[in-house]
Short mmCIF file of C-alpha atoms in Angstrom, two decimals:
data_model
loop_
_atom_site.label_atom_id
_atom_site.label_comp_id
_atom_site.label_asym_id
_atom_site.label_seq_id
_atom_site.Cartn_x
_atom_site.Cartn_y
_atom_site.Cartn_z
CA UNK A 1 103.21 85.18 59.49
CA UNK A 2 104.94 87.99 57.57
CA UNK A 3 101.64 88.98 55.97
CA UNK A 4 99.97 89.26 59.37
CA UNK A 5 102.75 91.46 60.73
CA UNK A 6 102.64 93.67 57.65
CA UNK A 7 98.88 94.14 57.89
CA UNK A 8 99.13 94.90 61.62
CA UNK A 9 101.81 97.52 60.99
CA UNK A 10 99.75 99.05 58.17
CA UNK A 11 96.69 99.25 60.41
CA UNK A 12 98.65 101.20 63.01
CA UNK A 13 99.64 103.79 60.44
CA UNK A 14 96.06 104.92 60.28
CA UNK A 15 95.87 105.41 64.02
CA UNK A 16 96.85 108.59 65.81
CA UNK A 17 98.91 108.01 68.92
CA UNK A 18 97.76 109.78 72.07
CA UNK A 19 100.70 112.08 72.78
CA UNK A 20 99.71 112.46 76.41
CA UNK A 21 99.87 108.68 76.83
CA UNK A 22 103.32 108.67 75.20
CA UNK A 23 104.74 111.30 77.54
CA UNK A 24 106.70 109.99 80.50
CA UNK A 25 109.65 107.78 81.42
CA UNK A 26 110.02 104.46 79.56
CA UNK A 27 112.74 101.92 80.38
CA UNK A 28 113.83 99.30 77.85
CA UNK A 29 113.31 95.74 79.12
CA UNK A 30 114.19 93.99 75.86
CA UNK A 31 116.15 95.01 72.75
CA UNK A 32 115.66 92.83 69.70
CA UNK A 33 115.93 92.87 65.93
CA UNK A 34 112.79 93.31 63.89
CA UNK A 35 112.76 89.57 63.22
CA UNK A 36 112.42 88.94 66.97
CA UNK A 37 115.96 87.79 67.74
CA UNK A 38 117.47 89.39 70.84
CA UNK A 39 120.21 91.90 70.14
CA UNK A 40 121.21 92.05 73.85
CA UNK A 41 120.58 89.69 76.73
CA UNK A 42 118.09 90.86 79.35
CA UNK A 43 120.99 91.27 81.81
CA UNK A 44 122.90 93.47 79.34
CA UNK A 45 119.81 95.58 78.75
CA UNK A 46 119.36 96.06 82.48
CA UNK A 47 123.01 97.09 82.93
CA UNK A 48 122.85 99.51 79.99
CA UNK A 49 119.91 101.30 81.63
CA UNK A 50 118.28 102.38 78.35
CA UNK A 51 115.67 105.04 79.04
CA UNK A 52 113.38 107.10 76.78
CA UNK A 53 111.86 110.24 78.29
CA UNK A 54 109.14 111.80 76.12
CA UNK A 55 108.19 115.40 76.85
CA UNK A 56 106.00 117.80 74.83
CA UNK A 57 108.51 118.39 72.05
CA UNK A 58 111.68 116.79 73.35
CA UNK A 59 112.91 113.22 73.50
CA UNK A 60 115.68 112.47 75.97
CA UNK A 61 117.46 109.18 75.35
CA UNK A 62 119.77 107.71 78.04
CA UNK A 63 122.12 104.77 77.96
CA UNK A 64 124.70 104.13 80.69
CA UNK A 65 123.66 107.52 82.14
CA UNK A 66 124.79 109.36 78.99
CA UNK A 67 122.04 111.55 77.60
CA UNK A 68 121.06 112.63 74.10
CA UNK A 69 118.33 115.25 73.75
CA UNK A 70 116.52 115.93 70.47
CA UNK A 71 113.28 117.55 69.43
CA UNK A 72 110.69 115.33 67.76
CA UNK A 73 107.37 115.35 65.95
CA UNK A 74 104.62 112.74 66.11
CA UNK A 75 102.55 111.90 63.05
CA UNK A 76 100.17 108.96 63.23
CA UNK A 77 102.33 106.30 64.83
CA UNK A 78 105.64 107.67 63.53
CA UNK A 79 108.18 109.64 65.52
CA UNK A 80 110.66 111.76 63.59
CA UNK A 81 113.52 113.49 65.39
CA UNK A 82 115.37 116.66 64.37
CA UNK A 83 118.32 114.44 63.45
CA UNK A 84 116.13 112.58 60.91
CA UNK A 85 115.88 109.41 62.96
CA UNK A 86 112.47 107.75 62.62
CA UNK A 87 110.72 105.29 64.92
CA UNK A 88 107.45 103.46 64.52
CA UNK A 89 105.27 102.94 67.57
CA UNK A 90 104.18 99.31 67.23
CA UNK A 91 102.37 99.21 70.56
CA UNK A 92 101.37 101.74 73.21
CA UNK A 93 99.38 101.01 76.34
CA UNK A 94 99.37 102.54 79.80
CA UNK A 95 102.24 100.21 80.73
CA UNK A 96 104.07 99.15 77.55
CA UNK A 97 105.73 100.90 74.62
CA UNK A 98 107.24 99.17 71.58
CA UNK A 99 109.43 101.33 69.35
CA UNK A 100 110.95 100.12 66.05
CA UNK A 101 113.71 101.87 64.13
CA UNK A 102 112.88 103.03 60.62
CA UNK A 103 116.31 103.68 59.11
CA UNK A 104 116.71 103.49 55.35
CA UNK A 105 120.48 102.93 55.59
CA UNK A 106 120.00 99.75 57.65
CA UNK A 107 118.42 96.53 56.39
CA UNK A 108 115.00 95.93 57.91
CA UNK A 109 116.14 92.74 59.64
CA UNK A 110 118.97 94.68 61.33
CA UNK A 111 116.72 97.45 62.62
CA UNK A 112 116.06 97.40 66.33
CA UNK A 113 112.89 97.18 68.38
CA UNK A 114 112.80 98.47 71.96
CA UNK A 115 110.21 96.96 74.28
CA UNK A 116 109.80 99.37 77.17
CA UNK A 117 107.90 99.57 80.44
CA UNK A 118 106.48 102.79 81.87
CA UNK A 119 108.04 103.99 85.12
CA UNK A 120 106.25 105.85 87.89
CA UNK A 121 108.68 108.74 87.70
CA UNK A 122 108.50 112.39 86.69
CA UNK A 123 111.99 112.54 85.14
CA UNK A 124 115.12 110.49 84.53
CA UNK A 125 116.65 111.68 87.81
CA UNK A 126 113.47 110.75 89.64
CA UNK A 127 113.60 107.27 88.06
CA UNK A 128 117.26 106.81 89.10
CA UNK A 129 116.51 107.88 92.66
CA UNK A 130 113.61 105.46 92.94
CA UNK A 131 115.61 102.59 91.42
CA UNK A 132 118.88 102.96 93.27
CA UNK A 133 118.29 104.85 96.49
CA UNK A 134 117.86 102.33 99.27
CA UNK A 135 114.25 102.82 100.46
CA UNK A 136 114.24 104.88 103.66
CA UNK A 137 117.97 104.23 104.09
CA UNK A 138 119.63 107.15 105.78
CA UNK A 139 122.93 107.92 107.40
CA UNK A 140 123.38 111.23 109.18
CA UNK A 141 119.84 112.19 108.13
CA UNK A 142 120.59 111.94 104.42
CA UNK A 143 119.76 109.28 101.84
CA UNK A 144 122.40 107.46 99.81
CA UNK A 145 122.64 105.29 96.71
CA UNK A 146 123.86 101.70 96.71
CA UNK A 147 126.88 101.16 94.42
CA UNK A 148 125.81 99.66 91.10
CA UNK A 149 126.79 99.60 87.42
CA UNK A 150 125.08 102.94 86.81
CA UNK A 151 125.89 104.95 89.94
CA UNK A 152 129.32 104.38 91.44
CA UNK A 153 132.25 106.47 92.72
CA UNK A 154 135.42 106.26 90.66
CA UNK A 155 138.68 105.00 92.14
CA UNK A 156 141.80 106.94 91.13
CA UNK A 157 143.96 105.01 88.67
CA UNK A 158 145.80 105.79 85.48
CA UNK A 159 142.47 105.56 83.68
CA UNK A 160 140.53 108.81 84.03
CA UNK A 161 137.17 107.28 83.13
CA UNK A 162 137.25 103.81 84.66
CA UNK A 163 134.32 101.43 84.30
CA UNK A 164 132.30 100.01 87.18
CA UNK A 165 134.22 96.74 87.08
CA UNK A 166 137.62 98.48 86.99
CA UNK A 167 136.56 100.66 89.93
CA UNK A 168 135.34 97.61 91.85
CA UNK A 169 138.50 95.58 91.20
CA UNK A 170 140.98 98.41 91.85
CA UNK A 171 139.37 99.58 95.09
CA UNK A 172 138.86 96.00 96.33
CA UNK A 173 142.52 95.12 95.66
CA UNK A 174 143.76 98.34 97.28
CA UNK A 175 141.81 97.70 100.50
CA UNK A 176 142.70 93.99 100.59
CA UNK A 177 146.43 94.71 100.14
CA UNK A 178 146.31 97.22 102.99
CA UNK A 179 144.46 94.70 105.17
CA UNK A 180 147.00 91.93 104.50
CA UNK A 181 149.80 94.25 105.65
CA UNK A 182 148.01 94.66 108.99
CA UNK A 183 146.61 91.16 109.59
CA UNK A 184 147.01 87.55 108.51
CA UNK A 185 143.57 86.19 107.68
CA UNK A 186 143.48 82.45 106.96
CA UNK A 187 140.07 80.75 107.19
CA UNK A 188 138.08 83.95 107.37
CA UNK A 189 135.28 85.94 105.81
CA UNK A 190 134.49 89.60 106.34
CA UNK A 191 131.56 91.54 104.92
CA UNK A 192 131.85 95.31 105.10
CA UNK A 193 130.00 98.43 104.01
CA UNK A 194 130.97 102.08 103.95
CA UNK A 195 129.79 105.30 102.34
CA UNK A 196 131.79 107.41 99.90
CA UNK A 197 130.36 110.88 100.46
CA UNK A 198 129.97 113.86 98.14
CA UNK A 199 133.58 114.95 98.62
CA UNK A 200 135.08 111.47 98.26
CA UNK A 201 135.63 110.96 101.99
CA UNK A 202 134.68 107.70 103.72
CA UNK A 203 131.90 107.58 106.29
CA UNK A 204 130.02 104.99 108.35
CA UNK A 205 132.37 101.99 108.07
CA UNK A 206 130.44 98.91 109.17
CA UNK A 207 131.78 95.38 109.70
CA UNK A 208 128.60 93.54 108.74
CA UNK A 209 130.03 90.05 109.30
CA UNK A 210 133.33 88.93 110.78
CA UNK A 211 134.75 85.48 111.42
CA UNK A 212 137.45 87.00 113.63
CA UNK A 213 136.50 90.23 115.48
CA UNK A 214 140.14 90.68 116.57
CA UNK A 215 140.90 91.73 112.99
CA UNK A 216 138.00 94.16 112.63
CA UNK A 217 139.99 97.25 113.61
CA UNK A 218 142.68 96.35 111.08
CA UNK A 219 140.05 96.07 108.37
CA UNK A 220 138.56 99.45 109.31
CA UNK A 221 142.05 100.95 109.09
CA UNK A 222 142.56 99.41 105.63
CA UNK A 223 139.26 100.83 104.38
CA UNK A 224 140.08 104.26 105.81
CA UNK A 225 143.46 104.10 104.06
CA UNK A 226 141.65 104.26 100.71
CA UNK A 227 140.35 107.74 101.56
CA UNK A 228 141.68 110.24 99.07
CA UNK A 229 141.54 107.67 96.26
CA UNK A 230 137.80 108.04 95.65
CA UNK A 231 136.08 110.40 93.20
CA UNK A 232 132.42 110.95 94.18
CA UNK A 233 129.62 109.46 92.09
CA UNK A 234 127.31 111.86 90.28
CA UNK A 235 123.67 111.86 89.26
CA UNK A 236 122.63 114.62 86.91
CA UNK A 237 126.15 116.09 87.31
CA UNK A 238 125.64 116.49 91.05
CA UNK A 239 127.80 114.54 93.52
CA UNK A 240 125.91 111.96 95.58
CA UNK A 241 126.66 109.61 98.48
CA UNK A 242 127.11 105.94 97.63
CA UNK A 243 127.25 102.90 99.89
CA UNK A 244 129.94 100.37 98.92
CA UNK A 245 129.54 96.71 99.97
CA UNK A 246 132.43 94.24 99.80
CA UNK A 247 133.08 90.67 100.92
CA UNK A 248 136.61 89.49 101.70
CA UNK A 249 136.89 85.67 101.90
CA UNK A 250 140.13 83.88 102.77
CA UNK A 251 140.80 80.15 102.53
CA UNK A 252 137.12 79.41 101.85
CA UNK A 253 136.32 76.54 99.43
CA UNK A 254 135.05 77.88 96.12
CA UNK A 255 131.47 77.36 94.96
CA UNK A 256 130.23 76.83 98.53
CA UNK A 257 127.70 79.00 100.32
CA UNK A 258 129.06 78.92 103.86
CA UNK A 259 127.45 80.37 106.95
CA UNK A 260 129.53 82.23 109.50
CA UNK A 261 129.34 79.17 111.79
CA UNK A 262 130.69 77.00 108.94
CA UNK A 263 133.67 79.33 108.55
CA UNK A 264 134.34 79.40 112.27
CA UNK A 265 134.30 75.59 112.28
CA UNK A 266 136.93 75.57 109.51
CA UNK A 267 139.07 78.02 111.49
CA UNK A 268 138.72 75.83 114.57
CA UNK A 269 139.81 72.79 112.57
CA UNK A 270 142.98 74.57 111.41
CA UNK A 271 143.79 75.77 114.94
CA UNK A 272 143.08 72.29 116.36
CA UNK A 273 146.01 70.85 114.41
CA UNK A 274 148.29 73.45 116.01
CA UNK A 275 146.91 72.58 119.46
CA UNK A 276 147.59 68.89 118.91
CA UNK A 277 151.20 69.64 117.97
CA UNK A 278 151.67 71.53 121.23
CA UNK A 279 150.00 68.73 123.20
CA UNK A 280 152.10 65.97 121.62
CA UNK A 281 155.26 67.94 122.47
CA UNK A 282 154.01 68.33 126.06
CA UNK A 283 153.61 72.08 125.71
CA UNK A 284 150.35 71.93 127.61
CA UNK A 285 149.95 75.64 128.39
CA UNK A 286 150.27 76.51 124.68
CA UNK A 287 147.93 73.65 123.76
CA UNK A 288 145.31 74.85 126.23
CA UNK A 289 145.43 78.42 124.84
CA UNK A 290 144.81 77.08 121.33
CA UNK A 291 142.05 74.66 122.39
CA UNK A 292 140.30 77.55 124.19
CA UNK A 293 140.31 79.53 120.95
CA UNK A 294 138.96 76.50 119.09
CA UNK A 295 136.05 76.08 121.51
CA UNK A 296 135.17 79.77 121.20
CA UNK A 297 134.88 79.21 117.44
CA UNK A 298 133.19 75.79 117.51
CA UNK A 299 131.76 75.03 120.98
CA UNK A 300 129.98 71.88 119.83
CA UNK A 301 133.07 70.15 118.47
CA UNK A 302 133.47 66.91 120.48
CA UNK A 303 137.11 66.21 119.52
CA UNK A 304 138.26 69.67 120.57
CA UNK A 305 136.51 69.44 123.94
CA UNK A 306 137.92 65.95 124.64
CA UNK A 307 141.41 67.23 123.94
CA UNK A 308 140.93 70.31 126.08
CA UNK A 309 139.75 68.10 128.97
CA UNK A 310 142.85 65.95 128.52
CA UNK A 311 145.01 69.08 128.59
CA UNK A 312 143.33 70.27 131.81
CA UNK A 313 144.08 66.85 133.29
CA UNK A 314 147.76 67.03 132.30
CA UNK A 315 147.96 70.46 133.93
CA UNK A 316 146.44 69.04 137.17
CA UNK A 317 143.34 71.17 136.69
CA UNK A 318 140.93 68.32 137.39
CA UNK A 319 137.76 70.35 138.19
CA UNK A 320 137.93 71.98 134.75
CA UNK A 321 138.60 68.62 133.08
CA UNK A 322 135.57 67.16 134.87
CA UNK A 323 133.43 70.10 133.69
CA UNK A 324 134.31 69.36 130.04
CA UNK A 325 133.64 65.63 130.52
CA UNK A 326 130.22 66.44 132.03
CA UNK A 327 129.32 68.52 128.96
CA UNK A 328 130.43 65.66 126.73
CA UNK A 329 128.40 63.14 128.74
CA UNK A 330 125.29 65.29 128.26
CA UNK A 331 126.03 65.20 124.54
CA UNK A 332 125.83 61.38 124.67
CA UNK A 333 129.57 60.59 124.69
CA UNK A 334 130.01 57.27 126.57
CA UNK A 335 133.79 57.68 126.86
CA UNK A 336 133.18 60.86 128.86
CA UNK A 337 130.98 58.88 131.30
CA UNK A 338 133.82 56.43 131.89
CA UNK A 339 136.29 59.28 132.54
CA UNK A 340 133.88 60.94 134.98
CA UNK A 341 133.52 57.73 136.96
CA UNK A 342 137.27 57.22 137.05
CA UNK A 343 138.46 60.72 137.91
CA UNK A 344 135.56 62.81 139.16
CA UNK A 345 133.71 60.76 141.79
CA UNK A 346 134.68 63.09 144.59
#
């Protein structure tokens, strides 16, 4: 196997690489040692955003949006930079580029190989725009980026240069603390989005999903309270607009993918216990108010509707009790049929 690889590499030395084919934007999809073992996982490579941009005489190398620019020369299949770094082009097609380090100070087995894919982009900035700008997404007639590990606004903390994860955690905690001071979410889930604009102000707050719309205004206020804490994201040293998307779950079982209806059913279950307490203590008006809330959340819940009908009956509101029993009868509840015959014949 080693003989085959050696002969293949030697054969490439005799070939001249088409410089025009080399020019362009190449993004690393895999980083491995020369022996084939991965140096980084594919997820780590994707987050690092390793990009080579070959121009006529310049090579621009990007990682985590930090750029290094050097001049280079191409001889055969070898690239030599002005800083005396050398790469071998192991493979070059219209779509794939394989670059191997040739560094005398590093053992051959520790030298890296970058397996890259060509991007349909004219520059690094063009590549970033195409990767991260939401296609055709516009607010106020202007496009925006979606917050990600490469392009994100900073959140003011003691750390001047916070990472994506620190920004995410600090801003999330800030908004959640403000929300908890205004509301008392229990069995709830809220999904929100908003834009941090080029000056760090907040625009276009959207409540994408809410298990309790009565709290939506409080959540908007909490998000707006973070204004002044944001430092705009930049691309190519220019401030850009970024959409931030957060989910705030409360009292939701872990490791479960719940729909909004599932969450509302859990809320109804919690409220139902409160309604039963009122009913058992003969506080029928309070019980009815709670059971009404429960039915708004989970209209198909048989136990809740039976108990609301019983509460109507205790309050001498027989027509409304009969209406609930009719709905239950249609749902196949035989006990409801008996109650209809007993109390609602007239």
